[in-house]
Coordinates of N, CA and C in Angstrom, one line a residue:
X1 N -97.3 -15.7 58.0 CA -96.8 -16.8 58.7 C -96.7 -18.1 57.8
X2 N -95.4 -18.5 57.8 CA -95.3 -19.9 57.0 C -95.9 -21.4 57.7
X3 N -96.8 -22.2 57.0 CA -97.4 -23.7 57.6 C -96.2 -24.4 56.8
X4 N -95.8 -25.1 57.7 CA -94.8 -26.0 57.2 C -95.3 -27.4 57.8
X5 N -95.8 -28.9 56.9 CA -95.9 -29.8 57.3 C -95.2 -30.9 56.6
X6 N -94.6 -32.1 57.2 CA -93.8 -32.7 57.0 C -94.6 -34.0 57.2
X7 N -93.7 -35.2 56.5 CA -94.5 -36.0 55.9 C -93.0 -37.3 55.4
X8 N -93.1 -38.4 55.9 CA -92.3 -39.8 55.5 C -91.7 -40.2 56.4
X9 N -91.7 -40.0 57.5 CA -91.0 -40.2 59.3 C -91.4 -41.8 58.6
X10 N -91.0 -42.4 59.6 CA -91.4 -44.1 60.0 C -90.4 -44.7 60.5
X11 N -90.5 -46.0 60.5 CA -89.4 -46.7 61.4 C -88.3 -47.4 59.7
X12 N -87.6 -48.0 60.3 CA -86.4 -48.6 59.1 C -85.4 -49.4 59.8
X13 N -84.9 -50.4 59.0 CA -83.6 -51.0 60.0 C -82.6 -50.1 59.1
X14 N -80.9 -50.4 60.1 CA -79.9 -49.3 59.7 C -79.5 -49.7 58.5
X15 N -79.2 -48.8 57.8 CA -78.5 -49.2 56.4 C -79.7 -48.8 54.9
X16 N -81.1 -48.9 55.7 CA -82.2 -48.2 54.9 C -81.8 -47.1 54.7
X17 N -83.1 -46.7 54.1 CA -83.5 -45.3 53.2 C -85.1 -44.8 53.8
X18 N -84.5 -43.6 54.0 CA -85.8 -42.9 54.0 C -86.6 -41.1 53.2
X19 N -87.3 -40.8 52.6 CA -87.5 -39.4 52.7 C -88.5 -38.6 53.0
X20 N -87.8 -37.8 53.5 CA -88.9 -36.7 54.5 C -88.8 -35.7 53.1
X21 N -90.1 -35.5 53.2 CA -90.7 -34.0 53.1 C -91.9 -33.3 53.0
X22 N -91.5 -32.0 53.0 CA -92.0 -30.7 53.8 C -92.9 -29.9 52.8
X23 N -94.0 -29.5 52.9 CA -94.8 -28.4 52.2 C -95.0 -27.4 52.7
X24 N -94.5 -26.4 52.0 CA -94.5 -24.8 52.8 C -95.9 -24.0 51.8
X25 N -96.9 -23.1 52.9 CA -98.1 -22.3 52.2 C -97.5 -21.2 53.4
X26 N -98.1 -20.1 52.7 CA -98.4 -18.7 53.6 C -96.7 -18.0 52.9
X27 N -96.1 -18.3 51.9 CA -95.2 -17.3 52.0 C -94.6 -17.7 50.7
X28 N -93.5 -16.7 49.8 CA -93.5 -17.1 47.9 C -92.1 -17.9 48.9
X29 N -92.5 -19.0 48.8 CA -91.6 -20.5 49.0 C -89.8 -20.2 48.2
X30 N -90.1 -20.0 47.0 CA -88.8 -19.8 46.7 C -87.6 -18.9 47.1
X31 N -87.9 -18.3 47.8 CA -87.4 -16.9 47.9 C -86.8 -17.4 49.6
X32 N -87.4 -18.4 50.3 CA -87.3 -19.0 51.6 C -86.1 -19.8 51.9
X33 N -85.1 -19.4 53.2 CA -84.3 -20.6 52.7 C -85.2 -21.9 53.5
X34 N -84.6 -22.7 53.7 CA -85.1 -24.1 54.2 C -84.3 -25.2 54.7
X35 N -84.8 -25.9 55.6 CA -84.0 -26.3 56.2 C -84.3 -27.5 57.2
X36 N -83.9 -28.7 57.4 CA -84.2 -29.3 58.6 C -83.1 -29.7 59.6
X37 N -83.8 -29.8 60.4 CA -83.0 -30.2 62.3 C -84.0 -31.2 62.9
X38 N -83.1 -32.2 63.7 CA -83.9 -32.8 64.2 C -83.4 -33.2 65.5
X39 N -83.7 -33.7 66.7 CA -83.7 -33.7 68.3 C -84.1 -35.2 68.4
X40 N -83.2 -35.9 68.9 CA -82.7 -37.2 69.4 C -83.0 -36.8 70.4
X41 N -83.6 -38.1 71.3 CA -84.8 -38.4 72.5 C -82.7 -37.7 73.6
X42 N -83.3 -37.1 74.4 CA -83.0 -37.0 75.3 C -81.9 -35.6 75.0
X43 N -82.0 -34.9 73.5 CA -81.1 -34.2 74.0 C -81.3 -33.3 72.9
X44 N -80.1 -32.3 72.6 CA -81.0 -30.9 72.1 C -81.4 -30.6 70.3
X45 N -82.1 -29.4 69.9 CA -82.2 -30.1 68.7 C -81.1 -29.5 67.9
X46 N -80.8 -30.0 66.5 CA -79.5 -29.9 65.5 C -79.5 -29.8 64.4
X47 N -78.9 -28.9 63.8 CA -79.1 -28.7 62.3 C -78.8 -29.8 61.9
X48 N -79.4 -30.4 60.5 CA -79.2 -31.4 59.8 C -78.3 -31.0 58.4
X49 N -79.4 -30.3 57.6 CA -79.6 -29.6 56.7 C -80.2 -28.4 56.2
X50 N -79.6 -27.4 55.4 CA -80.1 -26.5 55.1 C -79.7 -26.0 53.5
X51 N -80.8 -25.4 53.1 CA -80.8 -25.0 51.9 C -81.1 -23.6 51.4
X52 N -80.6 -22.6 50.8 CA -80.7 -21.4 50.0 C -81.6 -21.3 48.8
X53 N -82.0 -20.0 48.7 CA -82.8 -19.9 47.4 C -82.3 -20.4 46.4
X54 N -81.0 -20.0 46.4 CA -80.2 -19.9 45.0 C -79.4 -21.6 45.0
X55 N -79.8 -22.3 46.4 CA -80.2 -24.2 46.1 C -78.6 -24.2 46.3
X56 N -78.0 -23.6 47.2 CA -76.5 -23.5 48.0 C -76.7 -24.7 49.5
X57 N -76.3 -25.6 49.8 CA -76.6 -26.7 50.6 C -75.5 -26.4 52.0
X58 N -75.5 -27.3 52.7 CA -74.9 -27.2 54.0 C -75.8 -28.2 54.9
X59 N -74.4 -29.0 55.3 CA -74.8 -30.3 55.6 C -74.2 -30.1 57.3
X60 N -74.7 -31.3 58.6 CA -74.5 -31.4 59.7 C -73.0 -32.5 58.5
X61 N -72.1 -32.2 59.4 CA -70.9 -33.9 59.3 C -71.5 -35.0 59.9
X62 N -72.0 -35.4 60.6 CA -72.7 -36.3 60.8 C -73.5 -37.1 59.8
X63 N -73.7 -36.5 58.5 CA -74.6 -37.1 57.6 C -73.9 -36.4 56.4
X64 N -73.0 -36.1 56.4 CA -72.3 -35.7 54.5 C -72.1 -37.1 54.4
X65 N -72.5 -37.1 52.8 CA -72.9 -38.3 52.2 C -73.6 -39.4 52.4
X66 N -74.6 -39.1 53.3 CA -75.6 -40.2 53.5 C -76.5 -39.4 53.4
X67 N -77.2 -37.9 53.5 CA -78.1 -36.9 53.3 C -78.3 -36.8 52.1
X68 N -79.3 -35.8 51.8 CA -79.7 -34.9 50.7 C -80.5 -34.0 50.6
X69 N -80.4 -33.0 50.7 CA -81.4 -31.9 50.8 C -81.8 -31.6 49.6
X70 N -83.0 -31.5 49.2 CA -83.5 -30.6 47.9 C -85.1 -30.2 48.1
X71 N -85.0 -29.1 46.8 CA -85.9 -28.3 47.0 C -86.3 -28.6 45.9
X72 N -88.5 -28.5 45.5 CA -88.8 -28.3 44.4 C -90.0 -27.1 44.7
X73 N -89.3 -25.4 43.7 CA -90.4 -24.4 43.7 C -91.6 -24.3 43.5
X74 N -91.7 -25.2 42.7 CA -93.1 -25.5 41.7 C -94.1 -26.0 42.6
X75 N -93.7 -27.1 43.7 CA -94.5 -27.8 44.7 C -94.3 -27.3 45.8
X76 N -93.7 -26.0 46.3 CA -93.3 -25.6 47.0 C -93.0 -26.6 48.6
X77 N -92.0 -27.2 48.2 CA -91.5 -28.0 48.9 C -90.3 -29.0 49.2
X78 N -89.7 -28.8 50.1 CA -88.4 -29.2 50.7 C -88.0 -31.1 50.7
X79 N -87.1 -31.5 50.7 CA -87.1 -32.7 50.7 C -85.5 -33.3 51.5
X80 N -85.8 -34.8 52.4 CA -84.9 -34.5 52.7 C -84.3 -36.1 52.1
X81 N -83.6 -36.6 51.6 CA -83.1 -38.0 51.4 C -82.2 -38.7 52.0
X82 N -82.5 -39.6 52.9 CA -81.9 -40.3 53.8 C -81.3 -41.6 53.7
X83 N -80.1 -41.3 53.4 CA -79.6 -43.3 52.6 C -78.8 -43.6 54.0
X84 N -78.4 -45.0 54.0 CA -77.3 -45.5 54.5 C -77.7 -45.1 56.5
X85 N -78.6 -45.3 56.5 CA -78.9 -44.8 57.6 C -79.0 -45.6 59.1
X86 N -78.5 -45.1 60.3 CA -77.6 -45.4 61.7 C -78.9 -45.2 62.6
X87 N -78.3 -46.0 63.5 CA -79.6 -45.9 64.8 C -79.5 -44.9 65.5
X88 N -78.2 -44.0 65.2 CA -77.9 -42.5 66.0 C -78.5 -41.5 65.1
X89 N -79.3 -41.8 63.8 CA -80.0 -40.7 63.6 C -81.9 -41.1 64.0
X90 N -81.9 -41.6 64.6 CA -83.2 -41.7 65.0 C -83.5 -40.6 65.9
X91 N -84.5 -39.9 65.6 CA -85.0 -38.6 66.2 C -86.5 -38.3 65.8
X92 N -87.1 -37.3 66.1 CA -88.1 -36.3 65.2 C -87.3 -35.4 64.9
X93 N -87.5 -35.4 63.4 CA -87.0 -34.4 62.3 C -88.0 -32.9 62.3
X94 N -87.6 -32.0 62.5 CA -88.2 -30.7 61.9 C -87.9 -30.4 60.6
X95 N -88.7 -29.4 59.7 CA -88.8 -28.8 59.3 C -88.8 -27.3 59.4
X96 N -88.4 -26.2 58.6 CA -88.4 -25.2 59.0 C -87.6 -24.1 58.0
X97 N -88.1 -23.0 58.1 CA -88.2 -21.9 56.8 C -87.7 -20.3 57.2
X98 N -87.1 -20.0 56.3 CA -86.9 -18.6 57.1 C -86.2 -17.6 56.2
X99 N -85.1 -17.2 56.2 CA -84.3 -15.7 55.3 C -82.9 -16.3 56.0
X100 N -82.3 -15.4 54.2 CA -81.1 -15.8 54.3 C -80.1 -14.3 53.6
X101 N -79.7 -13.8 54.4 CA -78.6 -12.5 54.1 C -77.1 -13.2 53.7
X102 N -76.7 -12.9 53.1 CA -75.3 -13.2 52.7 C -75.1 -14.4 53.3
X103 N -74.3 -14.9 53.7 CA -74.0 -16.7 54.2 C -74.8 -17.0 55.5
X104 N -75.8 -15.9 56.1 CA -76.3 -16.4 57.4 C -78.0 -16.6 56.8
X105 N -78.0 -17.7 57.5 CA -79.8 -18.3 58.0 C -80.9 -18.6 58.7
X106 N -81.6 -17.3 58.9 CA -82.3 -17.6 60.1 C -83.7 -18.6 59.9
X107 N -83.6 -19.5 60.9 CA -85.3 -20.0 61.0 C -86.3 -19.7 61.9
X108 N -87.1 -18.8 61.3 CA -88.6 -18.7 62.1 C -89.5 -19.2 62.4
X109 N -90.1 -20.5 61.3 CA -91.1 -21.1 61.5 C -90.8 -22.5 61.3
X110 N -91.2 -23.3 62.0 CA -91.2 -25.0 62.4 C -92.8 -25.6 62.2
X111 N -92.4 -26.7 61.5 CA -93.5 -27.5 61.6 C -93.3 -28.4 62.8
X112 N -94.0 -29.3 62.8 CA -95.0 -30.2 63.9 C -94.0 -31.2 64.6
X113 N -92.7 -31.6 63.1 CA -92.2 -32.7 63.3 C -92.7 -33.8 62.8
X114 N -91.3 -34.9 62.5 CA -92.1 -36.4 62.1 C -90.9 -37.0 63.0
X115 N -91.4 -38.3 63.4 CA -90.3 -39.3 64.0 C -89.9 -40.1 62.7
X116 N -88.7 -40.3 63.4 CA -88.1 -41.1 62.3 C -86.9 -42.4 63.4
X117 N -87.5 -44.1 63.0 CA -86.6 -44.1 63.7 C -85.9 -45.7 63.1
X118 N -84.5 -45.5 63.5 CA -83.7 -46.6 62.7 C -83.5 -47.4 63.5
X119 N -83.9 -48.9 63.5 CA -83.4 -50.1 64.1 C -81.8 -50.7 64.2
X120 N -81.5 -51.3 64.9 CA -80.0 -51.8 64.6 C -80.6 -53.4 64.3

């Protein structure tokens, strides 16, 4: 079973910067894809971003070019970089880990969540 815990939520006015990230134990991290989604008060949760072993990206439109996903193996841990950022991305962010077969990616295991939230 993968522990995934997440870490840099906090508040920001819009137009800040923020980054989240995630440390994965219990599984060889590299080999994992990864990924976060996060769930805005009142409604369901959403891919954000996601990442492949082989460090292949895939972004929500909502956030191409204001995101960044990256991965470091070594610290086994995910990262997410958040520029330029809107009061419609205020949510709790997940984290979360799983396998990836040819272009599909499944997630099995979620962390705790961090809030994250942007002022106007």
């Amino acid at each position: 079973q993968v522990r995934l815990v997440e870490s840099g939520g906090g508040l920001v006015q819009a137009g800040g910067s923020l980054r989240l990230s995630c440390t994965a134990s219990g599984s060889i991290f590299s080999s994992n894809a990864m990924g976060w989604y996060r769930q805005p008060p009142g409604k369901q949760r959403e891919m954000v971003a996601t990442i492949g072993s082989s460090d292949s990206t895939n972004y929500a439109d909502s956030v191409k070019g204001r995101f960044t996903i990256s991965r470091d193996n070594a610290k086994s841990t995910v990262y997410l970089q958040m520029n330029s950022l809107k009061p419609e991305d205020t949510a709790v962010y997940y984290c979360t880990a799983g396998t990836q077969y040819r272009s599909t990616r499944t997630f099995t295991s979620w962390g705790q969540g961090t809030q994250v939230t942007v002022s106007s």
